[in-house]
PDB file of N, CA and C in Angstrom:
ATOM      1  N   MET A  11     -60.825 -60.847  -0.041  1.00 40.00           N
ATOM      2  CA  MET A  11     -60.353 -62.079  -0.658  1.00 40.00           C
ATOM      3  C   MET A  11     -61.363 -62.526  -1.706  1.00 40.00           C
ATOM      4  N   SER A  12     -60.907 -62.938  -2.850  1.00 45.00           N
ATOM      5  CA  SER A  12     -61.748 -63.341  -3.959  1.00 45.00           C
ATOM      6  C   SER A  12     -62.221 -64.778  -3.802  1.00 45.00           C
ATOM      7  N   ASP A  13     -63.430 -65.058  -4.300  1.00 52.00           N
ATOM      8  CA  ASP A  13     -63.939 -66.419  -4.314  1.00 52.00           C
ATOM      9  C   ASP A  13     -63.446 -67.189  -5.531  1.00 52.00           C
ATOM     10  N   GLN A  14     -62.734 -66.528  -6.420  1.00 51.00           N
ATOM     11  CA  GLN A  14     -62.238 -67.152  -7.633  1.00 51.00           C
ATOM     12  C   GLN A  14     -61.043 -68.045  -7.309  1.00 51.00           C
ATOM     13  N   PRO A  15     -60.990 -69.243  -7.925  1.00 49.00           N
ATOM     14  CA  PRO A  15     -59.813 -70.096  -7.755  1.00 49.00           C
ATOM     15  C   PRO A  15     -58.565 -69.371  -8.256  1.00 49.00           C
ATOM     16  N   GLN A  16     -57.470 -69.538  -7.564  1.00 69.00           N
ATOM     17  CA  GLN A  16     -56.251 -68.828  -7.900  1.00 69.00           C
ATOM     18  C   GLN A  16     -55.406 -69.555  -8.942  1.00 69.00           C
ATOM     19  N   SER A  17     -55.436 -70.862  -8.975  1.00 81.00           N
ATOM     20  CA  SER A  17     -54.593 -71.606  -9.907  1.00 81.00           C
ATOM     21  C   SER A  17     -55.325 -71.834 -11.227  1.00 81.00           C
ATOM     22  N   GLU A  18     -54.554 -72.119 -12.255  1.00 78.00           N
ATOM     23  CA  GLU A  18     -55.146 -72.427 -13.560  1.00 78.00           C
ATOM     24  C   GLU A  18     -56.031 -73.672 -13.472  1.00 78.00           C
ATOM     25  N   ILE A  19     -55.558 -74.697 -12.785  1.00 74.00           N
ATOM     26  CA  ILE A  19     -56.353 -75.920 -12.662  1.00 74.00           C
ATOM     27  C   ILE A  19     -57.624 -75.637 -11.871  1.00 74.00           C
ATOM     28  N   GLY A  20     -57.544 -74.785 -10.879  1.00 76.00           N
ATOM     29  CA  GLY A  20     -58.731 -74.398 -10.110  1.00 76.00           C
ATOM     30  C   GLY A  20     -59.747 -73.684 -10.983  1.00 76.00           C
ATOM     31  N   ARG A  21     -59.277 -72.811 -11.857  1.00 78.00           N
ATOM     32  CA  ARG A  21     -60.183 -72.111 -12.778  1.00 78.00           C
ATOM     33  C   ARG A  21     -60.822 -73.094 -13.752  1.00 78.00           C
ATOM     34  N   ARG A  22     -60.041 -74.037 -14.266  1.00 72.00           N
ATOM     35  CA  ARG A  22     -60.576 -75.034 -15.195  1.00 72.00           C
ATOM     36  C   ARG A  22     -61.601 -75.929 -14.498  1.00 72.00           C
ATOM     37  N   ARG A  23     -61.308 -76.332 -13.262  1.00 72.00           N
ATOM     38  CA  ARG A  23     -62.227 -77.163 -12.486  1.00 72.00           C
ATOM     39  C   ARG A  23     -63.537 -76.420 -12.263  1.00 72.00           C
ATOM     40  N   ALA A  24     -63.454 -75.153 -11.878  1.00 71.00           N
ATOM     41  CA  ALA A  24     -64.652 -74.351 -11.627  1.00 71.00           C
ATOM     42  C   ALA A  24     -65.478 -74.184 -12.901  1.00 71.00           C
ATOM     43  N   THR A  25     -64.834 -73.953 -14.016  1.00 72.00           N
ATOM     44  CA  THR A  25     -65.539 -73.799 -15.294  1.00 72.00           C
ATOM     45  C   THR A  25     -66.229 -75.094 -15.680  1.00 72.00           C
ATOM     46  N   ALA A  26     -65.539 -76.216 -15.565  1.00 68.00           N
ATOM     47  CA  ALA A  26     -66.135 -77.516 -15.918  1.00 68.00           C
ATOM     48  C   ALA A  26     -67.321 -77.828 -15.020  1.00 68.00           C
ATOM     49  N   THR A  27     -67.229 -77.504 -13.750  1.00 68.00           N
ATOM     50  CA  THR A  27     -68.323 -77.745 -12.812  1.00 68.00           C
ATOM     51  C   THR A  27     -69.527 -76.881 -13.163  1.00 68.00           C
ATOM     52  N   ARG A  28     -69.294 -75.612 -13.444  1.00 68.00           N
ATOM     53  CA  ARG A  28     -70.386 -74.685 -13.795  1.00 68.00           C
ATOM     54  C   ARG A  28     -71.080 -75.102 -15.076  1.00 68.00           C
ATOM     55  N   GLN A  29     -70.324 -75.553 -16.054  1.00 66.00           N
ATOM     56  CA  GLN A  29     -70.887 -75.904 -17.349  1.00 66.00           C
ATOM     57  C   GLN A  29     -71.524 -77.293 -17.353  1.00 66.00           C
ATOM     58  N   ALA A  30     -71.338 -78.034 -16.287  1.00 64.00           N
ATOM     59  CA  ALA A  30     -71.947 -79.362 -16.121  1.00 64.00           C
ATOM     60  C   ALA A  30     -71.702 -80.266 -17.332  1.00 64.00           C
ATOM     61  N   LYS A  31     -70.472 -80.310 -17.781  1.00 64.00           N
ATOM     62  CA  LYS A  31     -70.117 -81.200 -18.892  1.00 64.00           C
ATOM     63  C   LYS A  31     -70.269 -82.648 -18.426  1.00 64.00           C
ATOM     64  N   SER A  32     -70.963 -83.449 -19.218  1.00 70.00           N
ATOM     65  CA  SER A  32     -71.255 -84.813 -18.783  1.00 70.00           C
ATOM     66  C   SER A  32     -69.993 -85.657 -18.645  1.00 70.00           C
ATOM     67  N   GLY A  33     -69.027 -85.508 -19.534  1.00 83.00           N
ATOM     68  CA  GLY A  33     -67.790 -86.265 -19.407  1.00 83.00           C
ATOM     69  C   GLY A  33     -67.062 -85.940 -18.115  1.00 83.00           C
ATOM     70  N   TYR A  34     -67.059 -84.670 -17.771  1.00 84.00           N
ATOM     71  CA  TYR A  34     -66.440 -84.239 -16.515  1.00 84.00           C
ATOM     72  C   TYR A  34     -67.186 -84.845 -15.334  1.00 84.00           C
ATOM     73  N   ALA A  35     -68.504 -84.749 -15.352  1.00 85.00           N
ATOM     74  CA  ALA A  35     -69.313 -85.263 -14.243  1.00 85.00           C
ATOM     75  C   ALA A  35     -69.161 -86.776 -14.107  1.00 85.00           C
ATOM     76  N   ASP A  36     -69.141 -87.481 -15.230  1.00 89.00           N
ATOM     77  CA  ASP A  36     -68.987 -88.936 -15.180  1.00 89.00           C
ATOM     78  C   ASP A  36     -67.639 -89.333 -14.585  1.00 89.00           C
ATOM     79  N   ARG A  37     -66.591 -88.683 -15.026  1.00 91.00           N
ATOM     80  CA  ARG A  37     -65.254 -89.016 -14.515  1.00 91.00           C
ATOM     81  C   ARG A  37     -65.137 -88.632 -13.041  1.00 91.00           C
ATOM     82  N   ARG A  38     -65.725 -87.516 -12.682  1.00 91.00           N
ATOM     83  CA  ARG A  38     -65.701 -87.078 -11.274  1.00 91.00           C
ATOM     84  C   ARG A  38     -66.393 -88.131 -10.400  1.00 91.00           C
ATOM     85  N   THR A  39     -67.508 -88.672 -10.888  1.00 94.00           N
ATOM     86  CA  THR A  39     -68.215 -89.725 -10.161  1.00 94.00           C
ATOM     87  C   THR A  39     -67.333 -90.959 -10.011  1.00 94.00           C
ATOM     88  N   GLU A  40     -66.605 -91.323 -11.064  1.00 96.00           N
ATOM     89  CA  GLU A  40     -65.674 -92.454 -10.987  1.00 96.00           C
ATOM     90  C   GLU A  40     -64.606 -92.211  -9.927  1.00 96.00           C
ATOM     91  N   VAL A  41     -64.105 -90.992  -9.872  1.00 97.00           N
ATOM     92  CA  VAL A  41     -63.075 -90.654  -8.884  1.00 97.00           C
ATOM     93  C   VAL A  41     -63.641 -90.769  -7.476  1.00 97.00           C
ATOM     94  N   VAL A  42     -64.866 -90.303  -7.267  1.00 97.00           N
ATOM     95  CA  VAL A  42     -65.499 -90.388  -5.941  1.00 97.00           C
ATOM     96  C   VAL A  42     -65.681 -91.855  -5.549  1.00 97.00           C
ATOM     97  N   ARG A  43     -66.124 -92.671  -6.481  1.00 97.00           N
ATOM     98  CA  ARG A  43     -66.294 -94.107  -6.183  1.00 97.00           C
ATOM     99  C   ARG A  43     -64.962 -94.755  -5.834  1.00 97.00           C
ATOM    100  N   ALA A  44     -63.931 -94.430  -6.589  1.00 97.00           N
ATOM    101  CA  ALA A  44     -62.604 -94.986  -6.311  1.00 97.00           C
ATOM    102  C   ALA A  44     -62.116 -94.530  -4.942  1.00 97.00           C
ATOM    103  N   ALA A  45     -62.347 -93.269  -4.628  1.00 98.00           N
ATOM    104  CA  ALA A  45     -61.938 -92.746  -3.316  1.00 98.00           C
ATOM    105  C   ALA A  45     -62.666 -93.481  -2.198  1.00 98.00           C
ATOM    106  N   ALA A  46     -63.958 -93.713  -2.367  1.00 97.00           N
ATOM    107  CA  ALA A  46     -64.724 -94.441  -1.341  1.00 97.00           C
ATOM    108  C   ALA A  46     -64.150 -95.836  -1.129  1.00 97.00           C
ATOM    109  N   THR A  47     -63.788 -96.497  -2.208  1.00 97.00           N
ATOM    110  CA  THR A  47     -63.207 -97.835  -2.126  1.00 97.00           C
ATOM    111  C   THR A  47     -61.881 -97.798  -1.367  1.00 97.00           C
ATOM    112  N   VAL A  48     -61.039 -96.856  -1.716  1.00 98.00           N
ATOM    113  CA  VAL A  48     -59.728 -96.746  -1.061  1.00 98.00           C
ATOM    114  C   VAL A  48     -59.900 -96.358   0.408  1.00 98.00           C
ATOM    115  N   PHE A  49     -60.805 -95.439   0.709  1.00 98.00           N
ATOM    116  CA  PHE A  49     -61.028 -95.027   2.100  1.00 98.00           C
ATOM    117  C   PHE A  49     -61.517 -96.205   2.940  1.00 98.00           C
ATOM    118  N   ARG A  50     -62.393 -97.035   2.372  1.00 97.00           N
ATOM    119  CA  ARG A  50     -62.861 -98.221   3.111  1.00 97.00           C
ATOM    120  C   ARG A  50     -61.716 -99.196   3.357  1.00 97.00           C
ATOM    121  N   ARG A  51     -60.891 -99.376   2.348  1.00 98.00           N
ATOM    122  CA  ARG A  51     -59.806-100.363   2.431  1.00 98.00           C
ATOM    123  C   ARG A  51     -58.668 -99.905   3.347  1.00 98.00           C
ATOM    124  N   LYS A  52     -58.262 -98.649   3.225  1.00 98.00           N
ATOM    125  CA  LYS A  52     -57.068 -98.172   3.941  1.00 98.00           C
ATOM    126  C   LYS A  52     -57.383 -97.244   5.107  1.00 98.00           C
ATOM    127  N   GLY A  53     -58.580 -96.675   5.109  1.00 97.00           N
ATOM    128  CA  GLY A  53     -58.898 -95.627   6.072  1.00 97.00           C
ATOM    129  C   GLY A  53     -58.536 -94.284   5.458  1.00 97.00           C
ATOM    130  N   VAL A  54     -59.264 -93.273   5.849  1.00 97.00           N
ATOM    131  CA  VAL A  54     -59.051 -91.947   5.260  1.00 97.00           C
ATOM    132  C   VAL A  54     -57.651 -91.425   5.562  1.00 97.00           C
ATOM    133  N   SER A  55     -57.209 -91.587   6.782  1.00 97.00           N
ATOM    134  CA  SER A  55     -55.915 -91.002   7.153  1.00 97.00           C
ATOM    135  C   SER A  55     -54.742 -91.660   6.429  1.00 97.00           C
ATOM    136  N   ARG A  56     -54.844 -92.937   6.100  1.00 98.00           N
ATOM    137  CA  ARG A  56     -53.735 -93.624   5.429  1.00 98.00           C
ATOM    138  C   ARG A  56     -53.838 -93.584   3.908  1.00 98.00           C
ATOM    139  N   ALA A  57     -55.010 -93.287   3.397  1.00 98.00           N
ATOM    140  CA  ALA A  57     -55.199 -93.225   1.947  1.00 98.00           C
ATOM    141  C   ALA A  57     -54.505 -91.992   1.383  1.00 98.00           C
ATOM    142  N   THR A  58     -53.948 -92.138   0.196  1.00 96.00           N
ATOM    143  CA  THR A  58     -53.291 -91.017  -0.464  1.00 96.00           C
ATOM    144  C   THR A  58     -53.956 -90.754  -1.819  1.00 96.00           C
ATOM    145  N   ILE A  59     -53.702 -89.584  -2.348  1.00 96.00           N
ATOM    146  CA  ILE A  59     -54.187 -89.256  -3.685  1.00 96.00           C
ATOM    147  C   ILE A  59     -53.617 -90.264  -4.697  1.00 96.00           C
ATOM    148  N   ALA A  60     -52.380 -90.679  -4.500  1.00 96.00           N
ATOM    149  CA  ALA A  60     -51.773 -91.677  -5.391  1.00 96.00           C
ATOM    150  C   ALA A  60     -52.533 -92.998  -5.329  1.00 96.00           C
ATOM    151  N   ASP A  61     -52.974 -93.402  -4.137  1.00 97.00           N
ATOM    152  CA  ASP A  61     -53.772 -94.630  -3.997  1.00 97.00           C
ATOM    153  C   ASP A  61     -55.079 -94.518  -4.782  1.00 97.00           C
ATOM    154  N   ILE A  62     -55.715 -93.379  -4.660  1.00 97.00           N
ATOM    155  CA  ILE A  62     -56.994 -93.155  -5.346  1.00 97.00           C
ATOM    156  C   ILE A  62     -56.784 -93.121  -6.854  1.00 97.00           C
ATOM    157  N   ALA A  63     -55.729 -92.465  -7.286  1.00 97.00           N
ATOM    158  CA  ALA A  63     -55.413 -92.404  -8.717  1.00 97.00           C
ATOM    159  C   ALA A  63     -55.184 -93.811  -9.269  1.00 97.00           C
ATOM    160  N   ALA A  64     -54.464 -94.631  -8.540  1.00 97.00           N
ATOM    161  CA  ALA A  64     -54.216 -96.007  -8.986  1.00 97.00           C
ATOM    162  C   ALA A  64     -55.525 -96.784  -9.065  1.00 97.00           C
ATOM    163  N   GLU A  65     -56.398 -96.584  -8.117  1.00 97.00           N
ATOM    164  CA  GLU A  65     -57.692 -97.276  -8.093  1.00 97.00           C
ATOM    165  C   GLU A  65     -58.551 -96.909  -9.306  1.00 97.00           C
ATOM    166  N   VAL A  66     -58.497 -95.646  -9.693  1.00 96.00           N
ATOM    167  CA  VAL A  66     -59.318 -95.169 -10.818  1.00 96.00           C
ATOM    168  C   VAL A  66     -58.595 -95.344 -12.154  1.00 96.00           C
ATOM    169  N   GLY A  67     -57.320 -95.725 -12.109  1.00 95.00           N
ATOM    170  CA  GLY A  67     -56.551 -95.936 -13.336  1.00 95.00           C
ATOM    171  C   GLY A  67     -56.070 -94.646 -13.966  1.00 95.00           C
ATOM    172  N   SER A  68     -55.609 -93.754 -13.133  1.00 93.00           N
ATOM    173  CA  SER A  68     -55.170 -92.437 -13.591  1.00 93.00           C
ATOM    174  C   SER A  68     -53.860 -92.090 -12.908  1.00 93.00           C
ATOM    175  N   ASP A  69     -53.314 -90.951 -13.276  1.00 92.00           N
ATOM    176  CA  ASP A  69     -52.154 -90.481 -12.527  1.00 92.00           C
ATOM    177  C   ASP A  69     -52.623 -89.470 -11.483  1.00 92.00           C
ATOM    178  N   ARG A  70     -51.799 -89.298 -10.496  1.00 92.00           N
ATOM    179  CA  ARG A  70     -52.132 -88.442  -9.363  1.00 92.00           C
ATOM    180  C   ARG A  70     -52.473 -87.020  -9.789  1.00 92.00           C
ATOM    181  N   ALA A  71     -51.697 -86.461 -10.689  1.00 90.00           N
ATOM    182  CA  ALA A  71     -51.910 -85.074 -11.107  1.00 90.00           C
ATOM    183  C   ALA A  71     -53.278 -84.885 -11.753  1.00 90.00           C
ATOM    184  N   SER A  72     -53.769 -85.888 -12.472  1.00 90.00           N
ATOM    185  CA  SER A  72     -55.066 -85.773 -13.134  1.00 90.00           C
ATOM    186  C   SER A  72     -56.211 -85.622 -12.148  1.00 90.00           C
ATOM    187  N   LEU A  73     -56.075 -86.204 -10.959  1.00 92.00           N
ATOM    188  CA  LEU A  73     -57.157 -86.091  -9.978  1.00 92.00           C
ATOM    189  C   LEU A  73     -57.375 -84.657  -9.521  1.00 92.00           C
ATOM    190  N   TYR A  74     -56.320 -83.848  -9.578  1.00 90.00           N
ATOM    191  CA  TYR A  74     -56.453 -82.460  -9.145  1.00 90.00           C
ATOM    192  C   TYR A  74     -57.322 -81.634 -10.088  1.00 90.00           C
ATOM    193  N   TYR A  75     -57.603 -82.158 -11.279  1.00 87.00           N
ATOM    194  CA  TYR A  75     -58.554 -81.499 -12.177  1.00 87.00           C
ATOM    195  C   TYR A  75     -59.971 -81.616 -11.609  1.00 87.00           C
ATOM    196  N   TYR A  76     -60.218 -82.687 -10.867  1.00 90.00           N
ATOM    197  CA  TYR A  76     -61.548 -82.952 -10.320  1.00 90.00           C
ATOM    198  C   TYR A  76     -61.706 -82.507  -8.877  1.00 90.00           C
ATOM    199  N   PHE A  77     -60.645 -82.582  -8.104  1.00 93.00           N
ATOM    200  CA  PHE A  77     -60.679 -82.216  -6.683  1.00 93.00           C
ATOM    201  C   PHE A  77     -59.382 -81.524  -6.313  1.00 93.00           C
ATOM    202  N   GLY A  78     -59.492 -80.427  -5.587  1.00 90.00           N
ATOM    203  CA  GLY A  78     -58.322 -79.652  -5.216  1.00 90.00           C
ATOM    204  C   GLY A  78     -57.475 -80.290  -4.137  1.00 90.00           C
ATOM    205  N   THR A  79     -58.127 -81.046  -3.249  1.00 93.00           N
ATOM    206  CA  THR A  79     -57.414 -81.646  -2.122  1.00 93.00           C
ATOM    207  C   THR A  79     -58.034 -82.992  -1.762  1.00 93.00           C
ATOM    208  N   LYS A  80     -57.332 -83.757  -0.964  1.00 96.00           N
ATOM    209  CA  LYS A  80     -57.883 -85.005  -0.451  1.00 96.00           C
ATOM    210  C   LYS A  80     -59.109 -84.709   0.404  1.00 96.00           C
ATOM    211  N   GLU A  81     -59.085 -83.620   1.133  1.00 96.00           N
ATOM    212  CA  GLU A  81     -60.225 -83.242   1.974  1.00 96.00           C
ATOM    213  C   GLU A  81     -61.465 -82.980   1.122  1.00 96.00           C
ATOM    214  N   ASP A  82     -61.281 -82.397  -0.055  1.00 95.00           N
ATOM    215  CA  ASP A  82     -62.408 -82.194  -0.974  1.00 95.00           C
ATOM    216  C   ASP A  82     -62.990 -83.541  -1.402  1.00 95.00           C
ATOM    217  N   LEU A  83     -62.128 -84.513  -1.614  1.00 96.00           N
ATOM    218  CA  LEU A  83     -62.585 -85.858  -1.973  1.00 96.00           C
ATOM    219  C   LEU A  83     -63.335 -86.505  -0.818  1.00 96.00           C
ATOM    220  N   VAL A  84     -62.825 -86.358   0.385  1.00 97.00           N
ATOM    221  CA  VAL A  84     -63.509 -86.901   1.566  1.00 97.00           C
ATOM    222  C   VAL A  84     -64.907 -86.282   1.660  1.00 97.00           C
ATOM    223  N   ASP A  85     -64.997 -84.964   1.498  1.00 97.00           N
ATOM    224  CA  ASP A  85     -66.301 -84.289   1.536  1.00 97.00           C
ATOM    225  C   ASP A  85     -67.243 -84.843   0.472  1.00 97.00           C
ATOM    226  N   ALA A  86     -66.734 -85.081  -0.728  1.00 97.00           N
ATOM    227  CA  ALA A  86     -67.568 -85.597  -1.817  1.00 97.00           C
ATOM    228  C   ALA A  86     -68.061 -87.006  -1.506  1.00 97.00           C
ATOM    229  N   VAL A  87     -67.198 -87.842  -0.967  1.00 97.00           N
ATOM    230  CA  VAL A  87     -67.589 -89.208  -0.614  1.00 97.00           C
ATOM    231  C   VAL A  87     -68.677 -89.173   0.457  1.00 97.00           C
ATOM    232  N   ILE A  88     -68.507 -88.342   1.451  1.00 97.00           N
ATOM    233  CA  ILE A  88     -69.510 -88.228   2.520  1.00 97.00           C
ATOM    234  C   ILE A  88     -70.826 -87.693   1.961  1.00 97.00           C
ATOM    235  N   THR A  89     -70.746 -86.669   1.119  1.00 96.00           N
ATOM    236  CA  THR A  89     -71.951 -86.078   0.531  1.00 96.00           C
ATOM    237  C   THR A  89     -72.727 -87.109  -0.275  1.00 96.00           C
ATOM    238  N   VAL A  90     -72.035 -87.877  -1.100  1.00 94.00           N
ATOM    239  CA  VAL A  90     -72.707 -88.907  -1.902  1.00 94.00           C
ATOM    240  C   VAL A  90     -73.369 -89.931  -0.987  1.00 94.00           C
ATOM    241  N   GLY A  91     -72.676 -90.338   0.050  1.00 91.00           N
ATOM    242  CA  GLY A  91     -73.243 -91.310   0.990  1.00 91.00           C
ATOM    243  C   GLY A  91     -74.497 -90.788   1.670  1.00 91.00           C
ATOM    244  N   VAL A  92     -74.464 -89.554   2.108  1.00 92.00           N
ATOM    245  CA  VAL A  92     -75.629 -88.950   2.771  1.00 92.00           C
ATOM    246  C   VAL A  92     -76.786 -88.812   1.781  1.00 92.00           C
ATOM    247  N   GLU A  93     -76.480 -88.368   0.560  1.00 89.00           N
ATOM    248  CA  GLU A  93     -77.532 -88.219  -0.449  1.00 89.00           C
ATOM    249  C   GLU A  93     -78.197 -89.563  -0.752  1.00 89.00           C
ATOM    250  N   ARG A  94     -77.427 -90.621  -0.819  1.00 86.00           N
ATOM    251  CA  ARG A  94     -77.997 -91.956  -1.067  1.00 86.00           C
ATOM    252  C   ARG A  94     -78.897 -92.392   0.086  1.00 86.00           C
ATOM    253  N   LYS A  95     -78.450 -92.148   1.300  1.00 85.00           N
ATOM    254  CA  LYS A  95     -79.269 -92.510   2.464  1.00 85.00           C
ATOM    255  C   LYS A  95     -80.569 -91.726   2.475  1.00 85.00           C
ATOM    256  N   LEU A  96     -80.496 -90.441   2.194  1.00 86.00           N
ATOM    257  CA  LEU A  96     -81.708 -89.620   2.159  1.00 86.00           C
ATOM    258  C   LEU A  96     -82.664 -90.075   1.060  1.00 86.00           C
ATOM    259  N   ALA A  97     -82.111 -90.445  -0.074  1.00 85.00           N
ATOM    260  CA  ALA A  97     -82.946 -90.898  -1.187  1.00 85.00           C
ATOM    261  C   ALA A  97     -83.654 -92.213  -0.858  1.00 85.00           C
ATOM    262  N   SER A  98     -83.029 -93.054  -0.062  1.00 82.00           N
ATOM    263  CA  SER A  98     -83.640 -94.346   0.271  1.00 82.00           C
ATOM    264  C   SER A  98     -84.558 -94.256   1.486  1.00 82.00           C
ATOM    265  N   ALA A  99     -84.575 -93.178   2.200  1.00 74.00           N
ATOM    266  CA  ALA A  99     -85.389 -93.040   3.414  1.00 74.00           C
ATOM    267  C   ALA A  99     -86.871 -93.289   3.178  1.00 74.00           C
ATOM    268  N   PRO A 100     -87.492 -92.700   2.157  1.00 76.00           N
ATOM    269  CA  PRO A 100     -88.923 -92.959   1.957  1.00 76.00           C
ATOM    270  C   PRO A 100     -89.222 -94.438   1.697  1.00 76.00           C
ATOM    271  N   ARG A 101     -88.377 -95.087   0.930  1.00 72.00           N
ATOM    272  CA  ARG A 101     -88.564 -96.517   0.653  1.00 72.00           C
ATOM    273  C   ARG A 101     -88.452 -97.331   1.933  1.00 72.00           C
ATOM    274  N   LEU A 102     -87.481 -97.019   2.753  1.00 67.00           N
ATOM    275  CA  LEU A 102     -87.284 -97.741   4.000  1.00 67.00           C
ATOM    276  C   LEU A 102     -88.456 -97.542   4.944  1.00 67.00           C
ATOM    277  N   ARG A 103     -89.001 -96.347   4.947  1.00 68.00           N
ATOM    278  CA  ARG A 103     -90.138 -96.046   5.816  1.00 68.00           C
ATOM    279  C   ARG A 103     -91.327 -96.910   5.424  1.00 68.00           C
ATOM    280  N   HIS A 104     -91.558 -97.095   4.135  1.00 70.00           N
ATOM    281  CA  HIS A 104     -92.700 -97.878   3.661  1.00 70.00           C
ATOM    282  C   HIS A 104     -92.508 -99.385   3.841  1.00 70.00           C
ATOM    283  N   GLU A 105     -91.254 -99.821   3.945  1.00 67.00           N
ATOM    284  CA  GLU A 105     -90.982-101.243   4.152  1.00 67.00           C
ATOM    285  C   GLU A 105     -91.169-101.658   5.595  1.00 67.00           C
ATOM    286  N   SER A 106     -91.178-100.705   6.507  1.00 60.00           N
ATOM    287  CA  SER A 106     -91.280-101.042   7.941  1.00 60.00           C
ATOM    288  C   SER A 106     -92.664-101.496   8.332  1.00 60.00           C
TER     289      SER A 106
END
C-alpha cells in the first residue's frame, strides 16, 4: 500500500504541507482554532465539518483542502493544545 494520498485534494494538501506555504499554514491554523471553538461549544461527537466551516467563514468542501477528515481536525486540535501546555511548562515551574 502506498503512503501517497489517493485523491487529488489529498495530493494538493500533502504538497502544500511539504512546501510550508505561509498562506496555507495561516489558514490551517484558523481552521484548527475554529474547530476548537466548535468542539468546546457542541462537543466533538455533535460537531460537524459544516459547523466548523461556518465558524471559520468558509464552505464545508474548502475545509477538506486542509484536513481529510473530522478525526484529522480533532487530532490537530489536541496536538496544538498539548504543544501549548508543553511550551508553558517551564514558565509554570518557575512561578511555583
